[in-house]
């Protein structure tokens, strides 16, 4: 598997992202091939879709003021988070833990880094739709059948630092179910599934960076994935709370006294 | 960045892992180079170190019996988990959520898949030591200065399926601190750190697989990491509970009523 970062100019509201991707890949001296996977940072997708909010026009609610103090974040920023989040679980310094489109995310995915000054960037409205749109756009303009991941950074429990998560996928199976298949000794796996799309998103996050690198696109070639034409719903990557090893334990009232 | 899976014969207790790695890389037609990163599955490291336990010799405790019933796992297996875990948080079907060497892990890392029949495989006793030992062994036998990750699979909150986590690292900086650095608009990042080693472990997990693939080694070339000779402690990748976005919220008594 090979990963190559694609540097781009600064992406702005209204940019034709398919055009930018194709221009910049060409500029890097690469020919797109069938079964390439193009990982796109959720931030540039959101920017191109106009998903930005000016902070100075925001009036924080009581709830946002309280949470902002707890998390040591600007109240206007937290107000946007409160509006965007589907569920708010609480906060630590620098981050509100939220559920957004089924994904646990810091600050409902709202972010000020690499946003135009004075603005916050939201998540793409529907990352799977965005992925599919880019996939179809590239097919129309090049004839190449590729796959697309809209990726965001994410932190893992008790780990320092961010890896990556696939918010939207088009063109390949994001999860591979190994249950019932055999290991090298013929033992049948009972619980094993593999978060293929998230693994690629984490690998791409390594190449993209988080500051002024201007590498919002990563071209992945020869990835061991199963390509498909069926439409992928982002909910296919989400496990129900009661089956989740972390949330199933920590959101259960008897979690700490069941032994 | 390029990742190449290295197929091996079945690893057994007492195998000289450095010898196996070098033989199999050579067999794959690859020359090791300075600054390669070799990702090794924690399972084959544990096997080579003799970290396996025969299930039939285990007598489950009351605690293990109760937890086994709750998680629908064999009591003998759960007894090993109870003995290995530093903290047990609770369980869901198929998994006990534990803390082991500072890392949140399913079943304290104890696993029956790809174990000799009737045995469970534990984690390596000290994955950082194991990584450093492999690194030094390869340096001694080839003169090449490489880096090593001991990787395990892990699940993420509310996501289906496993990605990867770096249990031990030698030869490069596992976390990059971007705090105080600037984004493309000159905005100073306040909280951003990057889990470099975990990103690579996730990418390698994609290549290794979880069943009968027999690919416990992944050679990573041209990774954007900072190589170092200093000794890496696995605790450098662990964030304190109160700073963790998930655990800081869910292990706080007022977590759900602070708004």
Coordinates of C-alpha atoms in Angstrom, one line a residue:
Chain A
X1 CA 0.0 0.0 0.0
X2 CA 1.3 3.4 -0.9
X3 CA 0.2 6.8 0.4
X4 CA 1.2 10.1 -1.2
X5 CA 0.2 13.5 0.1
X6 CA -1.1 16.0 -2.4
X7 CA -0.3 19.6 -1.6
X8 CA -2.9 22.1 -2.6
X9 CA -3.5 25.9 -2.6
X10 CA -5.6 27.2 0.2
X11 CA -9.2 26.0 -0.3
X12 CA -11.9 28.6 -0.1
X13 CA -15.7 28.7 0.1
X14 CA -17.3 27.7 -3.2
X15 CA -14.2 26.0 -4.7
X16 CA -14.9 23.1 -7.1
X17 CA -13.1 20.5 -5.0
X18 CA -13.1 17.8 -7.8
X19 CA -11.4 20.3 -10.1
X20 CA -8.8 21.2 -7.3
X21 CA -8.1 17.5 -6.6
X22 CA -7.6 16.7 -10.3
X23 CA -5.4 19.7 -10.9
X24 CA -3.2 19.2 -7.9
X25 CA -2.8 15.4 -8.5
X26 CA -1.8 16.2 -12.0
X27 CA 0.5 18.9 -10.7
X28 CA 2.2 16.3 -8.4
X29 CA 3.0 14.3 -11.6
X30 CA 0.6 11.5 -10.8
X31 CA -2.0 9.8 -13.1
X32 CA -5.1 8.7 -11.3
X33 CA -5.8 5.0 -11.7
X34 CA -8.8 2.8 -11.2
X35 CA -9.1 1.6 -7.6
X36 CA -7.1 4.5 -6.2
X37 CA -8.5 5.8 -2.9
X38 CA -8.6 9.5 -2.4
X39 CA -8.7 10.7 1.2
X40 CA -9.9 14.2 1.6
X41 CA -9.8 16.2 4.8
X42 CA -13.3 17.0 6.1
X43 CA -12.1 20.5 6.6
X44 CA -11.6 21.3 2.9
X45 CA -14.8 19.6 2.0
X46 CA -16.6 21.7 4.6
X47 CA -14.9 24.9 3.3
X48 CA -15.8 24.1 -0.3
X49 CA -19.4 23.6 0.8
X50 CA -19.5 26.9 2.6
X51 CA -19.8 25.3 6.1
X52 CA -18.2 28.2 8.0
X53 CA -19.6 30.5 10.6
X54 CA -18.4 34.0 11.7
X55 CA -17.7 33.9 15.5
X56 CA -18.5 37.5 16.1
X57 CA -22.2 37.1 15.0
X58 CA -22.8 34.4 17.6
X59 CA -24.5 35.1 20.9
X60 CA -23.7 32.4 23.5
X61 CA -26.5 30.8 25.5
X62 CA -26.4 30.1 29.2
X63 CA -25.5 26.5 28.5
X64 CA -22.7 27.5 26.2
X65 CA -21.3 30.0 28.8
X66 CA -21.2 27.4 31.5
X67 CA -19.6 24.8 29.2
X68 CA -17.1 27.3 27.8
X69 CA -15.9 28.1 31.3
X70 CA -15.5 24.4 32.1
X71 CA -13.6 23.7 28.9
X72 CA -11.7 26.9 28.8
X73 CA -13.0 27.6 25.3
X74 CA -14.5 30.9 23.9
X75 CA -18.2 31.0 24.5
X76 CA -19.1 31.9 20.9
X77 CA -17.2 28.8 19.7
X78 CA -18.9 26.6 22.3
X79 CA -22.3 28.0 21.3
X80 CA -21.7 26.8 17.7
X81 CA -20.7 23.4 19.2
X82 CA -23.9 23.2 21.2
X83 CA -25.9 24.0 18.1
X84 CA -24.1 21.4 16.0
X85 CA -24.0 18.6 18.5
X86 CA -26.6 15.9 18.5
X87 CA -25.6 14.9 22.1
X88 CA -23.3 16.6 24.6
X89 CA -21.7 14.3 27.1
X90 CA -19.6 16.8 29.0
X91 CA -16.2 18.4 28.6
X92 CA -12.5 18.5 29.6
X93 CA -10.1 21.4 29.0
X94 CA -10.1 22.2 25.3
X95 CA -12.8 19.8 24.2
X96 CA -16.5 19.1 24.5
X97 CA -17.3 15.4 24.0
X98 CA -20.2 15.3 21.6
X99 CA -22.1 12.9 19.4
X100 CA -22.5 14.2 15.8
X101 CA -24.0 12.1 13.0
X102 CA -23.4 9.0 15.2
X103 CA -19.7 9.7 15.6
X104 CA -18.1 10.7 19.0
X105 CA -16.3 13.9 18.3
X106 CA -14.5 16.7 20.0
X107 CA -16.5 19.9 19.7
X108 CA -19.0 18.3 17.3
X109 CA -16.3 18.6 14.7
X110 CA -16.3 22.4 14.8
X111 CA -12.8 23.7 14.5
X112 CA -11.0 27.1 14.2
X113 CA -7.7 25.8 13.0
X114 CA -7.1 26.4 9.3
X115 CA -10.3 28.4 9.2
X116 CA -10.3 31.9 7.8
X117 CA -9.6 34.3 10.8
X118 CA -12.7 35.0 12.8
X119 CA -14.5 31.9 11.5
X120 CA -15.2 28.4 12.7
X121 CA -15.5 25.5 10.3
X122 CA -18.3 23.0 10.7
X123 CA -18.4 19.4 9.4
X124 CA -19.7 18.7 5.9
X125 CA -23.4 18.4 6.2
X126 CA -23.4 14.8 4.9
X127 CA -19.9 13.4 4.6
X128 CA -21.1 10.3 2.8
X129 CA -22.9 12.4 0.2
X130 CA -19.7 14.5 -0.1
X131 CA -17.6 11.4 -0.7
X132 CA -20.0 10.1 -3.3
X133 CA -20.1 13.4 -5.1
X134 CA -16.4 13.6 -5.3
X135 CA -16.2 10.0 -6.5
X136 CA -18.8 10.6 -9.2
X137 CA -17.2 13.9 -10.2
X138 CA -13.8 12.2 -10.8
X139 CA -15.5 9.4 -12.7
X140 CA -17.2 11.9 -15.0
X141 CA -14.1 13.9 -15.6
X142 CA -11.5 11.2 -15.9
X143 CA -13.4 7.9 -16.5
X144 CA -11.5 6.5 -13.5
X145 CA -13.4 4.5 -10.9
X146 CA -11.9 5.5 -7.6
X147 CA -13.0 5.4 -3.9
X148 CA -13.2 8.4 -1.6
X149 CA -12.9 8.9 2.2
X150 CA -13.8 12.1 3.9
X151 CA -11.5 11.9 7.0
X152 CA -11.3 13.9 10.2
X153 CA -8.8 13.7 13.0
X154 CA -9.9 12.1 16.3
X155 CA -8.5 11.2 19.6
X156 CA -8.6 7.8 21.2
X157 CA -9.4 7.0 24.8
X158 CA -6.4 7.5 27.2
X159 CA -4.0 8.1 24.2
X160 CA -2.2 11.4 23.6
X161 CA -2.8 12.9 20.2
X162 CA -5.0 12.5 17.2
X163 CA -5.3 9.7 14.6
X164 CA -8.0 9.6 11.9
X165 CA -11.6 8.6 11.4
X166 CA -13.6 8.1 8.2
X167 CA -16.7 10.3 8.4
X168 CA -17.9 9.4 4.9
X169 CA -17.0 6.7 2.4
X170 CA -17.7 6.0 -1.2
X171 CA -16.6 3.1 -3.4
X172 CA -15.3 0.5 -1.0
X173 CA -16.5 -1.6 2.0
X174 CA -15.6 0.4 5.1
X175 CA -15.9 -2.6 7.5
X176 CA -14.9 -6.1 6.9
X177 CA -16.7 -8.8 8.9
X178 CA -14.4 -11.7 9.8
X179 CA -16.9 -13.4 12.2
X180 CA -17.1 -17.1 11.4
X181 CA -13.9 -17.1 9.4
X182 CA -10.9 -19.2 10.6
X183 CA -7.5 -18.3 12.0
X184 CA -4.3 -20.2 11.2
X185 CA -5.3 -23.0 13.5
X186 CA -8.8 -23.3 12.2
X187 CA -10.3 -21.5 15.2
X188 CA -13.5 -19.6 14.2
X189 CA -13.4 -15.9 15.0
X190 CA -16.4 -14.8 17.0
X191 CA -16.3 -11.1 17.3
X192 CA -13.7 -9.8 14.8
X193 CA -14.6 -7.0 12.4
X194 CA -12.1 -4.7 10.9
X195 CA -12.5 -0.9 10.6
X196 CA -10.9 -0.7 7.2
X197 CA -11.9 2.9 6.4
X198 CA -10.8 4.2 9.8
X199 CA -7.4 2.5 9.4
X200 CA -6.9 4.3 6.1
X201 CA -8.1 7.6 7.6
X202 CA -5.5 7.2 10.4
X203 CA -2.7 6.5 7.8
X204 CA -3.8 9.5 5.8
X205 CA -3.9 11.7 8.9
X206 CA -0.2 10.9 9.4
X207 CA 0.5 12.3 5.9
X208 CA -1.8 15.3 6.0
X209 CA -0.7 16.9 9.3
X210 CA -2.7 19.4 11.4
X211 CA -1.0 22.8 10.9
X212 CA 0.3 24.7 7.9
X213 CA 1.2 21.7 5.8
X214 CA -1.5 22.3 3.2
X215 CA -1.8 18.6 2.4
X216 CA -5.6 18.0 2.6
X217 CA -5.5 15.2 0.0
X218 CA -3.9 11.8 0.2
X219 CA -3.8 9.4 -2.7
X220 CA -3.8 5.8 -1.5
X221 CA -2.8 3.1 -4.0
X222 CA -2.8 -0.7 -3.6
X223 CA -4.9 -0.7 -0.4
X224 CA -6.2 -4.2 0.5
X225 CA -9.9 -3.1 0.3
X226 CA -13.0 -4.5 -1.3
X227 CA -14.2 -2.0 -3.9
X228 CA -17.9 -1.7 -4.5
X229 CA -20.4 0.4 -6.4
X230 CA -23.1 0.2 -3.8
X231 CA -23.9 3.3 -1.8
X232 CA -22.2 3.3 1.6
X233 CA -24.1 4.8 4.6
X234 CA -21.8 6.3 7.3
X235 CA -24.0 4.5 9.9
X236 CA -22.5 1.2 8.7
X237 CA -19.4 2.2 10.6
X238 CA -21.2 2.9 13.9
X239 CA -21.8 0.3 16.6
X240 CA -24.8 0.5 18.9
X241 CA -24.0 1.9 22.4
X242 CA -24.8 -1.3 24.2
X243 CA -22.4 -3.3 22.0
X244 CA -19.6 -0.7 22.3
X245 CA -16.8 -1.8 24.7
X246 CA -16.4 1.8 26.0
X247 CA -19.8 3.3 25.8
X248 CA -21.6 0.1 26.7
X249 CA -19.7 0.1 30.0
X250 CA -19.5 3.8 30.8
X251 CA -23.0 4.8 30.0
X252 CA -24.5 1.9 32.0
X253 CA -25.6 2.9 35.4
X254 CA -24.2 -0.2 37.0
X255 CA -20.9 0.1 35.1
X256 CA -18.7 0.5 38.2
X257 CA -20.5 -1.8 40.6
X258 CA -21.2 -4.9 38.6
X259 CA -18.4 -6.9 40.2
Chain B
X1 CA 4.8 6.4 2.7
X2 CA 4.9 2.7 1.6
X3 CA 3.7 -0.3 3.6
X4 CA 4.6 -3.8 2.7
X5 CA 3.2 -6.9 4.5
X6 CA 5.8 -9.6 5.3
X7 CA 4.4 -13.1 5.3
X8 CA 6.0 -15.5 7.8
X9 CA 5.9 -19.1 8.9
X10 CA 3.8 -19.7 12.0
X11 CA 5.7 -18.2 15.0
X12 CA 6.2 -20.5 18.0
X13 CA 7.3 -20.2 21.6
X14 CA 11.0 -19.5 21.8
X15 CA 11.5 -18.4 18.2
X16 CA 14.3 -15.9 17.6
X17 CA 12.1 -13.1 16.2
X18 CA 14.9 -11.0 14.9
X19 CA 16.1 -13.9 12.9
X20 CA 12.6 -14.7 11.6
X21 CA 12.1 -11.0 10.6
X22 CA 15.4 -10.8 8.8
X23 CA 14.9 -14.1 7.0
X24 CA 11.3 -13.3 5.9
X25 CA 12.1 -9.8 4.7
X26 CA 15.0 -11.2 2.7
X27 CA 12.6 -13.9 1.4
X28 CA 10.2 -11.2 0.2
X29 CA 13.1 -9.8 -1.9
X30 CA 13.5 -6.6 0.2
X31 CA 16.7 -5.0 1.5
X32 CA 16.3 -3.4 4.9
X33 CA 17.3 0.3 4.9
X34 CA 18.1 2.8 7.5
X35 CA 14.9 4.6 8.8
X36 CA 12.6 1.7 7.9
X37 CA 10.0 1.1 10.5
X38 CA 9.2 -2.5 11.2
X39 CA 5.7 -3.0 12.8
X40 CA 5.4 -6.3 14.6
X41 CA 2.1 -7.8 15.8
X42 CA 2.1 -8.0 19.6
X43 CA 0.9 -11.6 19.2
X44 CA 4.0 -13.0 17.6
X45 CA 6.2 -11.0 20.0
X46 CA 4.2 -12.6 22.9
X47 CA 4.5 -16.0 21.4
X48 CA 8.2 -15.8 20.9
X49 CA 8.5 -14.7 24.5
X50 CA 6.5 -17.7 25.7
X51 CA 3.6 -15.6 26.9
X52 CA 0.9 -18.2 26.5
X53 CA -1.3 -20.0 29.1
X54 CA -3.1 -23.4 28.8
X55 CA -6.8 -22.8 29.4
X56 CA -7.5 -26.2 31.0
X57 CA -5.1 -25.5 33.9
X58 CA -7.1 -22.4 34.9
X59 CA -9.6 -22.5 37.8
X60 CA -12.0 -19.5 37.5
X61 CA -12.7 -17.3 40.5
X62 CA -16.1 -16.1 41.5
X63 CA -15.4 -12.8 39.9
X64 CA -14.4 -14.4 36.7
X65 CA -17.5 -16.7 36.6
X66 CA -19.8 -13.6 37.0
X67 CA -18.0 -11.6 34.4
X68 CA -17.8 -14.6 32.0
X69 CA -21.6 -14.9 32.2
X70 CA -22.1 -11.2 31.6
X71 CA -19.7 -11.1 28.6
X72 CA -20.6 -14.6 27.3
X73 CA -17.0 -15.7 27.4
X74 CA -15.4 -18.9 28.8
X75 CA -14.8 -18.6 32.5
X76 CA -11.2 -19.9 32.2
X77 CA -10.4 -17.2 29.6
X78 CA -12.0 -14.5 31.8
X79 CA -10.0 -15.7 34.8
X80 CA -6.8 -15.0 32.8
X81 CA -8.1 -11.6 31.8
X82 CA -8.9 -10.8 35.5
X83 CA -5.3 -11.8 36.5
X84 CA -3.7 -9.8 33.7
X85 CA -5.8 -6.6 34.0
X86 CA -4.6 -3.7 36.0
X87 CA -8.2 -2.3 36.2
X88 CA -11.5 -3.9 35.1
X89 CA -14.2 -1.4 34.1
X90 CA -16.9 -3.8 33.1
X91 CA -18.0 -5.8 30.1
X92 CA -20.1 -6.1 27.1
X93 CA -20.8 -9.2 25.0
X94 CA -17.4 -10.6 23.9
X95 CA -15.2 -8.1 25.7
X96 CA -14.1 -7.0 29.2
X97 CA -13.0 -3.4 29.2
X98 CA -9.7 -3.3 31.0
X99 CA -6.7 -1.1 31.7
X100 CA -3.4 -2.9 31.0
X101 CA 0.0 -1.1 31.1
X102 CA -1.9 2.3 30.9
X103 CA -3.7 1.2 27.7
X104 CA -7.5 0.6 27.5
X105 CA -7.8 -2.8 26.0
X106 CA -10.4 -5.5 25.4
X107 CA -9.7 -8.5 27.7
X108 CA -6.4 -7.1 28.9
X109 CA -5.0 -8.0 25.5
X110 CA -5.5 -11.7 26.2
X111 CA -6.6 -13.5 23.0
X112 CA -7.3 -17.0 21.8
X113 CA -7.2 -16.2 18.0
X114 CA -4.1 -17.5 16.3
X115 CA -3.1 -19.1 19.6
X116 CA -2.1 -22.8 19.6
X117 CA -5.3 -24.8 20.3
X118 CA -6.2 -24.8 24.0
X119 CA -4.0 -21.8 24.8
X120 CA -4.5 -18.0 25.3
X121 CA -1.9 -15.5 24.3
X122 CA -1.0 -12.7 26.8
X123 CA 0.5 -9.4 25.8
X124 CA 4.3 -9.1 25.7
X125 CA 5.5 -8.3 29.3
X126 CA 7.0 -5.0 28.3
X127 CA 6.2 -4.0 24.7
X128 CA 8.7 -1.1 24.7
X129 CA 11.5 -3.4 25.8
X130 CA 10.5 -5.9 23.1
X131 CA 10.5 -3.1 20.5
X132 CA 13.9 -2.0 21.6
X133 CA 15.3 -5.5 21.7
X134 CA 14.2 -6.1 18.1
X135 CA 15.6 -2.7 17.1
X136 CA 19.0 -3.5 18.7
X137 CA 19.0 -7.0 17.3
X138 CA 18.5 -5.8 13.7
X139 CA 21.1 -3.1 14.2
X140 CA 23.6 -5.7 15.4
X141 CA 22.9 -8.2 12.6
X142 CA 22.6 -5.8 9.7
X143 CA 24.1 -2.4 10.7
X144 CA 20.8 -0.8 9.8
X145 CA 19.2 1.8 12.1
X146 CA 15.5 1.1 12.0
X147 CA 12.6 1.8 14.2
X148 CA 10.1 -0.7 15.6
X149 CA 6.5 -0.7 16.7
X150 CA 4.8 -3.5 18.7
X151 CA 1.2 -3.1 17.5
X152 CA -2.1 -4.6 18.7
X153 CA -5.6 -4.2 17.3
X154 CA -8.0 -2.0 19.2
X155 CA -11.6 -0.9 18.8
X156 CA -12.6 2.8 18.9
X157 CA -15.7 4.2 20.8
X158 CA -18.9 3.7 18.9
X159 CA -17.1 2.4 15.8
X160 CA -17.5 -1.1 14.3
X161 CA -14.3 -3.0 14.0
X162 CA -10.7 -2.8 15.0
X163 CA -7.9 -0.4 14.0
X164 CA -4.4 -0.5 15.6
X165 CA -2.6 0.9 18.6
X166 CA 1.2 1.1 19.3
X167 CA 1.9 -0.8 22.6
X168 CA 5.6 -0.3 22.3
X169 CA 7.9 1.9 20.2
X170 CA 11.7 2.1 19.6
X171 CA 13.6 4.5 17.4
X172 CA 11.2 7.3 16.6
X173 CA 9.0 9.9 18.4
X174 CA 5.6 8.4 18.9
X175 CA 3.8 11.7 19.6
X176 CA 4.4 15.0 17.9
X177 CA 3.4 18.1 19.8
X178 CA 2.0 20.8 17.6
X179 CA 0.9 23.1 20.4
X180 CA 2.1 26.7 19.8
X181 CA 2.8 26.0 16.2
X182 CA 0.8 27.9 13.5
X183 CA -1.8 26.9 11.0
X184 CA -1.9 28.3 7.4
X185 CA -3.5 31.6 8.7
X186 CA -0.9 32.0 11.5
X187 CA -3.4 30.9 14.2
X188 CA -1.6 29.2 17.1
X189 CA -2.7 25.6 17.8
X190 CA -3.6 25.2 21.4
X191 CA -4.3 21.5 21.9
X192 CA -3.0 19.7 18.9
X193 CA -0.8 16.7 19.4
X194 CA -0.5 13.8 16.9
X195 CA -0.5 10.1 17.7
X196 CA 2.1 9.2 15.1
X197 CA 2.8 5.7 16.3
X198 CA -0.9 4.9 16.6
X199 CA -1.5 6.1 13.0
X200 CA 1.2 3.8 11.7
X201 CA -0.1 0.9 13.9
X202 CA -3.6 1.4 12.3
X203 CA -2.1 1.5 8.8
X204 CA -0.2 -1.7 9.6
X205 CA -3.3 -3.4 11.0
X206 CA -4.9 -2.9 7.6
X207 CA -2.1 -4.9 6.0
X208 CA -1.7 -7.6 8.7
X209 CA -5.3 -8.7 9.0
X210 CA -6.8 -10.7 11.9
X211 CA -7.3 -14.3 10.7
X212 CA -5.2 -16.7 8.7
X213 CA -3.2 -14.2 6.7
X214 CA 0.1 -15.0 8.5
X215 CA 1.4 -11.4 7.9
X216 CA 2.5 -10.3 11.4
X217 CA 5.2 -8.0 10.1
X218 CA 4.8 -4.8 8.1
X219 CA 7.7 -2.9 6.7
X220 CA 7.0 0.9 6.5
X221 CA 9.2 3.0 4.4
X222 CA 9.3 6.8 3.9
X223 CA 7.1 7.5 6.9
X224 CA 7.0 11.2 8.0
X225 CA 8.3 10.6 11.5
X226 CA 11.2 11.9 13.6
X227 CA 13.7 9.2 14.2
X228 CA 15.6 9.2 17.6
X229 CA 18.0 7.2 19.5
X230 CA 16.5 8.1 22.9
X231 CA 14.6 5.3 24.7
X232 CA 10.8 5.7 24.3
X233 CA 8.6 4.8 27.3
X234 CA 5.1 3.6 26.4
X235 CA 3.7 5.9 29.0
X236 CA 4.6 8.8 26.7
X237 CA 1.6 7.8 24.6
X238 CA -0.8 7.8 27.5
X239 CA -2.9 10.8 28.5
X240 CA -4.0 11.3 32.2
X241 CA -7.7 10.3 32.8
X242 CA -8.7 13.9 33.6
X243 CA -7.3 15.2 30.3
X244 CA -8.9 12.5 28.3
X245 CA -12.0 13.6 26.3
X246 CA -13.7 10.2 26.9
X247 CA -12.5 9.0 30.3
X248 CA -12.4 12.5 31.7
X249 CA -16.1 12.8 31.0
X250 CA -17.3 9.3 31.7
X251 CA -15.4 8.5 34.9
X252 CA -16.4 11.8 36.5
X253 CA -19.4 11.5 38.8
X254 CA -21.1 14.6 37.5
X255 CA -20.5 13.7 33.9
X256 CA -24.1 13.5 32.9
X257 CA -25.5 16.3 35.1
X258 CA -23.1 19.2 34.6
X259 CA -25.3 21.1 32.2

